[in-house]
XYZ file of C-alpha atoms in Angstrom:
529
model
C 10.318 -9.306 -118.328
C 7.841 -9.452 -115.525
C 4.472 -11.446 -116.701
C 1.501 -10.126 -117.909
C -0.251 -8.446 -114.947
C 2.225 -9.302 -112.474
C 4.132 -5.788 -111.499
C 7.635 -5.832 -111.753
C 8.323 -5.790 -108.157
C 6.040 -8.339 -107.331
C 8.151 -10.451 -110.400
C 11.581 -9.397 -108.715
C 10.051 -10.504 -105.170
C 8.896 -13.934 -105.942
C 13.022 -14.517 -107.452
C 14.060 -13.356 -104.195
C 12.037 -15.420 -101.738
C 12.798 -18.503 -103.820
C 16.819 -17.974 -102.565
C 18.042 -20.862 -100.466
C 20.249 -18.372 -98.608
C 17.096 -16.908 -97.095
C 16.301 -20.840 -95.542
C 20.009 -20.726 -94.406
C 19.691 -17.543 -92.876
C 16.607 -18.515 -91.294
C 17.853 -21.706 -89.945
C 20.903 -19.763 -88.491
C 18.957 -17.183 -86.852
C 17.071 -19.706 -84.859
C 20.324 -21.367 -83.641
C 21.475 -18.275 -82.952
C 18.716 -17.749 -80.559
C 19.449 -20.351 -77.859
C 22.420 -17.873 -77.173
C 19.245 -16.064 -75.153
C 19.345 -19.064 -72.895
C 20.297 -20.229 -70.069
C 23.818 -20.610 -69.465
C 24.357 -17.819 -71.527
C 21.609 -15.024 -70.971
C 22.187 -12.885 -73.767
C 18.659 -11.793 -73.445
C 18.418 -9.692 -76.365
C 19.944 -11.910 -79.354
C 16.075 -13.923 -79.320
C 14.386 -10.257 -79.740
C 16.829 -9.557 -82.944
C 16.917 -12.946 -84.347
C 12.857 -12.883 -84.402
C 13.372 -9.609 -85.221
C 14.950 -10.333 -88.547
C 12.691 -13.923 -88.761
C 10.051 -10.977 -89.396
C 12.303 -8.961 -91.901
C 12.658 -12.154 -93.785
C 8.779 -12.644 -93.777
C 8.006 -9.279 -94.988
C 7.846 -9.845 -98.206
C 6.967 -13.885 -98.483
C 4.118 -15.410 -99.784
C 2.210 -17.913 -96.770
C 4.053 -21.078 -98.157
C 7.578 -19.635 -98.349
C 7.223 -18.246 -94.688
C 6.190 -21.223 -93.063
C 9.516 -22.928 -95.043
C 11.624 -19.888 -93.142
C 9.553 -20.214 -90.184
C 10.262 -24.229 -90.221
C 13.808 -23.798 -91.296
C 13.984 -21.354 -88.006
C 12.828 -23.868 -86.047
C 14.733 -26.343 -86.765
C 17.533 -23.988 -85.737
C 16.364 -23.357 -82.696
C 15.509 -26.658 -81.673
C 18.433 -28.971 -82.956
C 20.545 -26.393 -81.128
C 17.989 -26.261 -78.240
C 16.664 -28.910 -77.248
C 18.840 -31.689 -78.852
C 19.980 -32.814 -75.243
C 16.526 -35.398 -75.764
C 18.979 -37.706 -77.246
C 21.393 -38.086 -73.903
C 18.279 -39.253 -72.321
C 17.177 -42.046 -74.993
C 20.520 -42.968 -75.934
C 22.920 -42.948 -72.937
C 20.519 -43.719 -70.271
C 17.654 -44.835 -71.940
C 19.889 -47.529 -74.625
C 17.585 -46.568 -77.528
C 20.357 -47.927 -80.504
C 21.993 -44.379 -82.030
C 20.641 -44.916 -85.575
C 17.344 -44.857 -83.678
C 17.840 -42.808 -81.147
C 19.114 -39.735 -83.358
C 16.120 -39.720 -86.118
C 13.751 -39.774 -83.158
C 15.357 -36.930 -81.589
C 15.732 -35.368 -85.501
C 11.778 -35.920 -86.091
C 11.107 -34.288 -82.299
C 13.115 -31.377 -83.459
C 10.928 -31.435 -86.513
C 7.785 -31.317 -84.337
C 8.537 -28.580 -82.615
C 9.549 -26.644 -85.764
C 6.172 -26.546 -86.964
C 5.180 -24.120 -84.963
C 7.358 -21.301 -86.091
C 6.108 -22.485 -89.632
C 2.397 -22.568 -88.722
C 3.800 -18.737 -87.203
C 4.936 -18.151 -90.376
C 1.748 -18.908 -92.341
C -0.809 -17.093 -90.367
C 1.380 -13.942 -90.528
C 1.539 -13.456 -93.825
C -1.997 -15.099 -94.880
C -4.034 -11.943 -94.899
C -1.610 -8.971 -94.742
C 0.055 -7.451 -97.549
C 4.016 -7.618 -97.408
C 5.568 -4.703 -96.372
C 3.443 -3.330 -93.994
C 3.015 -2.787 -90.416
C 0.347 -5.029 -90.555
C 2.886 -8.014 -91.643
C 5.114 -7.329 -88.692
C 2.098 -7.038 -85.942
C 0.637 -10.181 -87.303
C 3.689 -11.809 -86.824
C 4.069 -10.780 -83.510
C 1.091 -12.167 -82.772
C 1.420 -15.514 -84.863
C 4.556 -15.988 -82.643
C 2.834 -15.689 -79.296
C -0.125 -17.885 -80.526
C 2.411 -20.826 -81.953
C 4.434 -20.444 -78.290
C 1.485 -21.065 -76.468
C -0.211 -23.833 -79.148
C 3.143 -25.581 -78.307
C 2.253 -25.262 -74.009
C -0.752 -27.371 -74.681
C -0.862 -29.680 -77.779
C 0.122 -32.962 -77.474
C 0.430 -32.406 -73.034
C 2.726 -29.431 -74.345
C 6.723 -29.113 -74.635
C 7.256 -25.178 -73.503
C 11.269 -25.014 -73.805
C 12.578 -22.419 -75.095
C 9.639 -20.119 -75.105
C 10.390 -16.670 -76.383
C 9.780 -15.101 -72.739
C 12.063 -17.234 -70.904
C 15.326 -15.359 -72.393
C 13.818 -12.277 -70.176
C 15.194 -14.123 -67.342
C 18.386 -13.954 -66.018
C 20.293 -15.423 -62.607
C 20.636 -11.853 -61.033
C 17.158 -11.086 -61.838
C 15.157 -10.192 -64.510
C 14.720 -7.525 -67.649
C 12.053 -5.046 -67.701
C 10.490 -7.161 -70.231
C 10.067 -10.056 -67.736
C 8.140 -7.374 -65.325
C 4.829 -8.143 -67.127
C 5.487 -11.983 -65.708
C 2.749 -11.372 -62.909
C 0.466 -9.693 -64.796
C 0.428 -12.136 -67.663
C 2.788 -15.111 -67.759
C 5.485 -15.812 -70.298
C 3.344 -15.898 -72.863
C 2.713 -11.830 -72.139
C 6.649 -11.926 -71.866
C 7.018 -13.401 -75.125
C 4.125 -10.943 -76.893
C 5.630 -8.255 -75.428
C 9.587 -9.215 -76.980
C 7.455 -9.959 -80.153
C 6.359 -6.449 -80.469
C 9.649 -5.413 -79.727
C 11.109 -7.698 -82.655
C 7.744 -6.251 -84.986
C 9.661 -2.869 -84.274
C 12.602 -3.310 -84.994
C 11.914 -5.405 -88.347
C 9.814 -2.108 -89.282
C 12.952 0.479 -88.219
C 15.839 -1.614 -90.387
C 14.384 -1.103 -93.723
C 13.534 2.507 -92.583
C 17.085 3.258 -91.620
C 18.087 1.672 -94.676
C 16.198 3.760 -97.126
C 16.913 7.016 -95.013
C 13.600 7.324 -93.392
C 14.381 8.473 -90.416
C 11.170 10.136 -88.987
C 9.639 6.580 -89.341
C 12.682 4.972 -88.316
C 12.477 7.168 -85.034
C 9.071 6.430 -84.497
C 9.576 2.409 -84.608
C 12.837 2.337 -82.367
C 10.400 4.475 -79.751
C 7.570 1.786 -79.977
C 10.205 -0.773 -79.292
C 12.103 1.403 -76.315
C 8.116 1.866 -74.768
C 7.396 -1.942 -74.126
C 10.261 -2.479 -71.974
C 9.580 0.830 -70.158
C 6.084 -0.220 -69.860
C 7.467 -3.685 -68.031
C 9.791 -1.575 -65.858
C 6.989 0.296 -64.541
C 4.884 -2.988 -63.897
C 7.674 -4.625 -62.380
C 7.132 -2.188 -59.430
C 4.084 -3.273 -57.881
C 4.626 -5.871 -54.840
C 1.854 -8.226 -55.853
C 2.519 -10.688 -52.607
C 3.766 -9.705 -48.824
C 6.072 -11.516 -46.898
C 5.347 -13.887 -43.998
C 7.207 -16.062 -41.654
C 10.796 -16.863 -42.951
C 11.943 -20.712 -42.907
C 15.246 -22.600 -42.666
C 16.090 -24.693 -45.237
C 18.160 -27.968 -46.447
C 18.157 -28.838 -49.934
C 19.837 -31.836 -50.601
C 22.134 -32.782 -53.373
C 23.195 -36.471 -53.711
C 24.514 -36.700 -56.860
C 23.978 -40.123 -57.689
C 25.094 -40.678 -61.517
C 22.191 -41.827 -63.748
C 23.435 -45.533 -64.495
C 23.693 -46.035 -61.002
C 20.201 -44.730 -59.724
C 18.190 -47.609 -60.478
C 20.685 -50.293 -59.562
C 19.883 -52.333 -56.966
C 22.718 -53.220 -56.284
C 23.548 -49.577 -55.527
C 19.854 -49.097 -53.411
C 21.490 -49.769 -50.017
C 24.394 -46.807 -50.928
C 22.021 -44.340 -51.742
C 19.921 -45.011 -48.549
C 23.145 -44.435 -46.388
C 23.756 -41.154 -48.563
C 20.663 -39.060 -47.724
C 20.010 -40.633 -44.097
C 23.819 -38.646 -43.455
C 23.062 -35.598 -45.865
C 20.069 -35.567 -43.659
C 21.854 -36.213 -40.344
C 24.315 -33.099 -41.117
C 21.584 -30.621 -42.471
C 20.250 -28.026 -40.544
C 16.922 -26.536 -41.962
C 13.531 -26.836 -40.304
C 12.191 -27.332 -43.757
C 14.684 -30.616 -45.345
C 14.058 -31.229 -49.046
C 15.702 -34.584 -51.115
C 15.161 -34.424 -55.205
C 12.599 -36.345 -57.091
C 13.188 -40.025 -56.637
C 15.961 -39.781 -54.570
C 14.918 -43.095 -53.088
C 14.054 -45.115 -56.531
C 12.164 -47.430 -55.031
C 8.331 -48.355 -53.384
C 7.665 -46.515 -50.555
C 7.159 -50.091 -48.722
C 10.855 -50.803 -50.182
C 12.385 -48.005 -47.997
C 13.726 -50.087 -44.706
C 11.681 -48.865 -42.125
C 14.839 -47.761 -40.151
C 15.671 -45.508 -42.619
C 12.778 -43.994 -42.965
C 11.893 -44.052 -38.979
C 15.656 -41.899 -39.015
C 14.408 -39.029 -41.622
C 11.251 -38.681 -39.827
C 12.893 -38.351 -35.821
C 15.669 -35.909 -37.569
C 13.148 -33.711 -38.967
C 10.604 -33.881 -35.754
C 13.319 -33.036 -33.559
C 13.367 -29.475 -35.420
C 9.696 -29.104 -34.933
C 10.240 -29.587 -39.101
C 9.259 -31.558 -41.622
C 11.298 -33.464 -44.530
C 10.207 -33.830 -48.588
C 11.333 -37.271 -49.540
C 11.292 -38.308 -53.298
C 10.279 -42.108 -54.029
C 7.289 -43.838 -55.865
C 4.102 -44.854 -54.833
C 1.239 -47.714 -55.440
C -2.044 -48.102 -56.046
C -4.133 -51.375 -56.337
C -5.796 -51.191 -60.062
C -8.939 -50.041 -61.172
C -11.323 -52.750 -62.675
C -9.990 -53.556 -66.078
C -6.560 -51.974 -65.646
C -3.368 -52.983 -63.827
C -1.068 -51.401 -60.650
C -1.468 -47.606 -60.750
C 2.189 -46.208 -60.120
C 2.897 -42.895 -59.086
C 5.864 -40.236 -59.216
C 5.220 -38.781 -55.592
C 6.929 -37.116 -52.470
C 6.302 -37.869 -49.269
C 5.959 -35.615 -46.346
C 8.042 -36.974 -43.201
C 8.489 -35.309 -39.522
C 6.490 -33.043 -37.591
C 3.344 -32.665 -38.928
C 0.974 -35.539 -40.399
C 2.179 -37.503 -43.426
C 1.281 -36.091 -46.665
C 2.032 -36.930 -50.390
C 2.063 -35.067 -53.841
C 1.437 -37.486 -56.707
C 2.865 -35.838 -59.894
C 0.348 -34.827 -62.427
C 2.083 -33.844 -65.917
C 3.605 -36.750 -66.840
C 6.258 -36.722 -69.877
C 4.813 -38.542 -72.994
C 7.488 -41.764 -73.697
C 9.402 -41.242 -70.715
C 6.607 -41.545 -67.818
C 3.324 -42.227 -69.881
C 2.825 -44.289 -73.088
C 0.541 -42.712 -75.073
C -1.767 -44.888 -77.182
C -0.143 -48.272 -74.912
C -2.294 -50.310 -76.590
C -0.364 -49.899 -80.058
C 2.856 -48.320 -78.989
C 3.448 -49.723 -75.842
C 5.273 -52.877 -76.750
C 7.907 -51.041 -79.265
C 8.806 -48.245 -76.331
C 9.328 -51.506 -74.264
C 11.455 -52.738 -76.335
C 13.650 -49.688 -77.301
C 13.679 -48.019 -74.107
C 15.088 -48.847 -71.143
C 13.226 -46.533 -68.887
C 11.589 -47.451 -65.340
C 8.298 -47.168 -64.640
C 7.656 -45.727 -68.184
C 3.951 -46.189 -67.894
C 2.763 -43.979 -64.467
C -0.424 -42.896 -63.361
C -0.691 -39.244 -63.250
C -2.171 -37.671 -59.627
C -5.002 -35.708 -59.108
C -5.308 -32.026 -60.864
C -6.040 -30.296 -57.810
C -3.907 -31.476 -55.119
C -3.590 -28.986 -52.038
C 0.141 -27.481 -50.721
C 1.630 -29.477 -48.458
C 1.827 -27.793 -44.331
C 5.243 -28.217 -43.656
C 7.447 -26.625 -41.034
C 5.189 -23.724 -40.831
C 4.686 -23.124 -44.520
C 1.757 -24.390 -47.508
C 4.342 -25.755 -49.479
C 2.885 -26.328 -53.229
C 4.775 -29.354 -54.765
C 5.966 -29.942 -58.128
C 7.828 -32.652 -59.827
C 10.518 -32.451 -62.636
C 9.068 -30.476 -65.940
C 5.922 -29.773 -64.171
C 7.598 -26.366 -63.724
C 7.804 -25.912 -67.217
C 3.696 -25.651 -66.991
C 2.890 -21.976 -65.492
C -1.066 -23.123 -66.130
C -0.639 -25.794 -64.175
C 1.719 -24.337 -61.289
C -0.934 -21.572 -60.840
C -3.618 -23.781 -59.453
C -1.638 -24.058 -56.800
C 0.392 -21.590 -55.786
C -2.583 -19.472 -54.615
C -3.108 -21.196 -51.651
C 0.876 -21.798 -51.212
C 3.858 -20.115 -49.336
C 6.309 -21.422 -50.974
C 7.236 -23.379 -54.347
C 9.150 -26.602 -54.512
C 10.079 -28.208 -57.438
C 12.255 -31.576 -56.979
C 13.722 -33.121 -60.462
C 16.538 -35.564 -61.475
C 18.114 -33.965 -64.651
C 20.460 -36.629 -64.741
C 19.058 -37.895 -67.686
C 19.857 -35.432 -69.642
C 23.757 -35.808 -68.409
C 26.158 -32.319 -68.907
C 23.709 -30.657 -71.807
C 22.095 -27.809 -71.523
C 18.729 -29.266 -70.028
C 19.497 -28.319 -66.614
C 20.875 -24.923 -67.093
C 17.822 -24.371 -69.657
C 15.628 -26.248 -66.681
C 16.735 -23.856 -63.947
C 15.578 -20.795 -66.090
C 12.201 -21.533 -66.799
C 11.602 -22.274 -62.963
C 12.942 -18.934 -62.058
C 9.734 -17.575 -64.538
C 7.453 -19.919 -62.174
C 8.337 -17.813 -59.104
C 7.855 -14.132 -61.103
C 5.135 -15.002 -62.663
C 3.434 -16.577 -58.779
C 5.335 -14.108 -56.684
C 6.759 -16.854 -54.303
C 10.139 -17.884 -53.761
C 11.033 -21.262 -55.548
C 13.324 -24.457 -53.907
C 14.841 -26.770 -55.959
C 16.883 -30.009 -55.328
C 17.889 -32.067 -57.907
C 19.500 -35.195 -58.238
C 22.872 -33.749 -59.914
C 22.553 -30.081 -59.972
C 20.786 -27.005 -60.329
C 20.119 -26.913 -57.097
C 18.793 -23.543 -55.948
C 16.645 -21.178 -54.263
C 15.148 -18.571 -56.690
C 13.481 -15.250 -55.182
C 9.937 -14.128 -55.599
C 11.315 -11.644 -58.168
C 13.035 -14.413 -60.270
C 16.325 -13.728 -59.262
C 18.234 -16.349 -58.119
C 19.871 -16.507 -54.428
C 21.765 -19.384 -54.172
C 22.570 -22.525 -56.019
C 24.797 -25.875 -55.829
C 27.954 -26.529 -57.975
C 26.495 -28.689 -60.327
C 27.567 -32.795 -59.870
C 28.452 -32.809 -56.774
C 27.078 -33.553 -54.031
C 26.115 -30.775 -51.304
C 23.371 -29.451 -49.311
C 22.313 -25.714 -49.787
C 20.975 -23.804 -46.620
C 19.428 -21.037 -46.409
C 16.224 -18.686 -45.076
C 13.954 -18.220 -47.084
C 10.596 -15.677 -46.544
C 6.806 -17.166 -47.237
C 4.455 -15.557 -49.013
C 1.149 -14.620 -49.402
C -1.176 -13.021 -52.161
C -2.441 -13.072 -55.808
C -0.419 -11.868 -59.080
C -2.872 -10.802 -61.602
C -1.208 -14.259 -63.565
C -2.331 -16.593 -60.755
C -6.011 -15.406 -60.967
C -6.371 -15.251 -64.966
C -3.438 -17.743 -65.939
C -2.199 -17.714 -69.402
C -5.949 -16.891 -71.126
C -5.535 -13.016 -71.207
C -2.144 -13.501 -73.257
C -3.413 -15.678 -75.956
C -7.026 -13.563 -76.798
C -4.453 -10.330 -76.571
C -2.234 -12.108 -79.074
C -5.021 -13.227 -81.085
C -7.106 -9.954 -80.953
C -3.905 -8.705 -82.260
C -3.502 -11.386 -85.498
C -7.553 -10.243 -86.187
C -6.449 -6.636 -85.910
C -3.366 -6.823 -88.324
C -5.386 -9.223 -90.530
C -8.468 -6.734 -90.919
C -5.743 -3.854 -90.941
C -4.686 -4.543 -94.276
C -7.927 -5.373 -96.430
C -8.583 -3.127 -98.899
C -11.178 -0.665 -98.709
C -14.596 -1.571 -100.473
C -14.973 0.580 -102.872
C -17.622 -0.616 -104.563
C -19.573 -0.239 -100.909
C -18.740 3.388 -100.692
C -19.895 4.100 -104.654
C -23.364 2.168 -103.939
C -23.094 4.488 -100.820
C -23.518 7.563 -103.021
């Protein structure tokens, strides 16, 4: 019997939402979502997984929806980014139990954002309603955007990235040049919302309602495909490029005994390369600039200059301390060749890997449990201009900086090419490098620029302005990727406006869903009579 004053259906819903099976289902759906990302690239899987999560939210109260969102997030991040354990334990030297706890804690922190989305989606909307489905799509998008900015951000496995595949992009990704990855996420989440409404309609035989939902789900990618027909940027001159992949294993990379081998390896690769623009990986020379032998630097400079070209070299630079501080270390890219010497310094540092938050409090602990070279670096200036090299204006970014479209767009407008240098050897043969390459492809799509990636162990690749991968080197092999690419000019709407329009639209839709769900004020209507 239902409690007094509570409808019988609501009592059954409360019993249902307390079932542990729904939590297990949410966890498994989150884990399944990983198959939408590289290397699997089943781009429809995340849309279906999110649709089923939105369906679980339909009859959940806010607290229960948050629990389901948290379980979904745990599944997603446990399956998708637990490779951070490799960096902490295998190469960082953190004891196994501590590394396992740190990895689990990191994934649990990330799962808080889907939990927040669940709470927001159900807080002001009634169960089993279109407004709750709409609120779910909007809240998911806002949570992803928040995850990209809170505590310096970690936007890995955002829904929109699944819409970029090696052969190009799905119709949904056609929205990326207009609103960036979070606009793609919002579009995908709206498709999921329509599916979440269609499923019970089909089950209940409400074919007209189901047809409308399916039509809405199809209209969104169709809109993306139409937008994708626009050419936001224009081609300029081409340039021959050599992307070098040294394949120096992480356990030898910072070994002083292997340093000369590294100098010899890259000197030889530069010698046999053919490009006018030569790009070496992040910290290809894992030393400070003044520690590189003069003979090596001269060889690199003269080889590039002989082709009327330039070379981009990853190493570290140091500056004198500011008053009251210590020496300032920078993860840098240096240009050598026919042009003047130029420098880019990494701006967006990895917490606990390149910078130690609250160093005065946590520094002693981090240094005692992690063996990471130069773990407290300084950040480069936020407004560094593109480097003028090999007849191109090259916007350089280092390592996971390319996971932040908001950072890349600030340089992209004045650039003709994007170049990312990285060292994903920290994560071994995990999914990290493959996911990273997919994320980079979204930056090319957003900005309408060709993006070149030179990495230590892979994935070294060239990605066209449309997000389509042009070529790559095999993983964990040494070699040179030789390719001719075309520089481009012009501004996409995303380069002009950034992530703000997508986040604002998601917030507006959440507000619309909340107000649409409010019951009419009958007392007010009575007074008007």
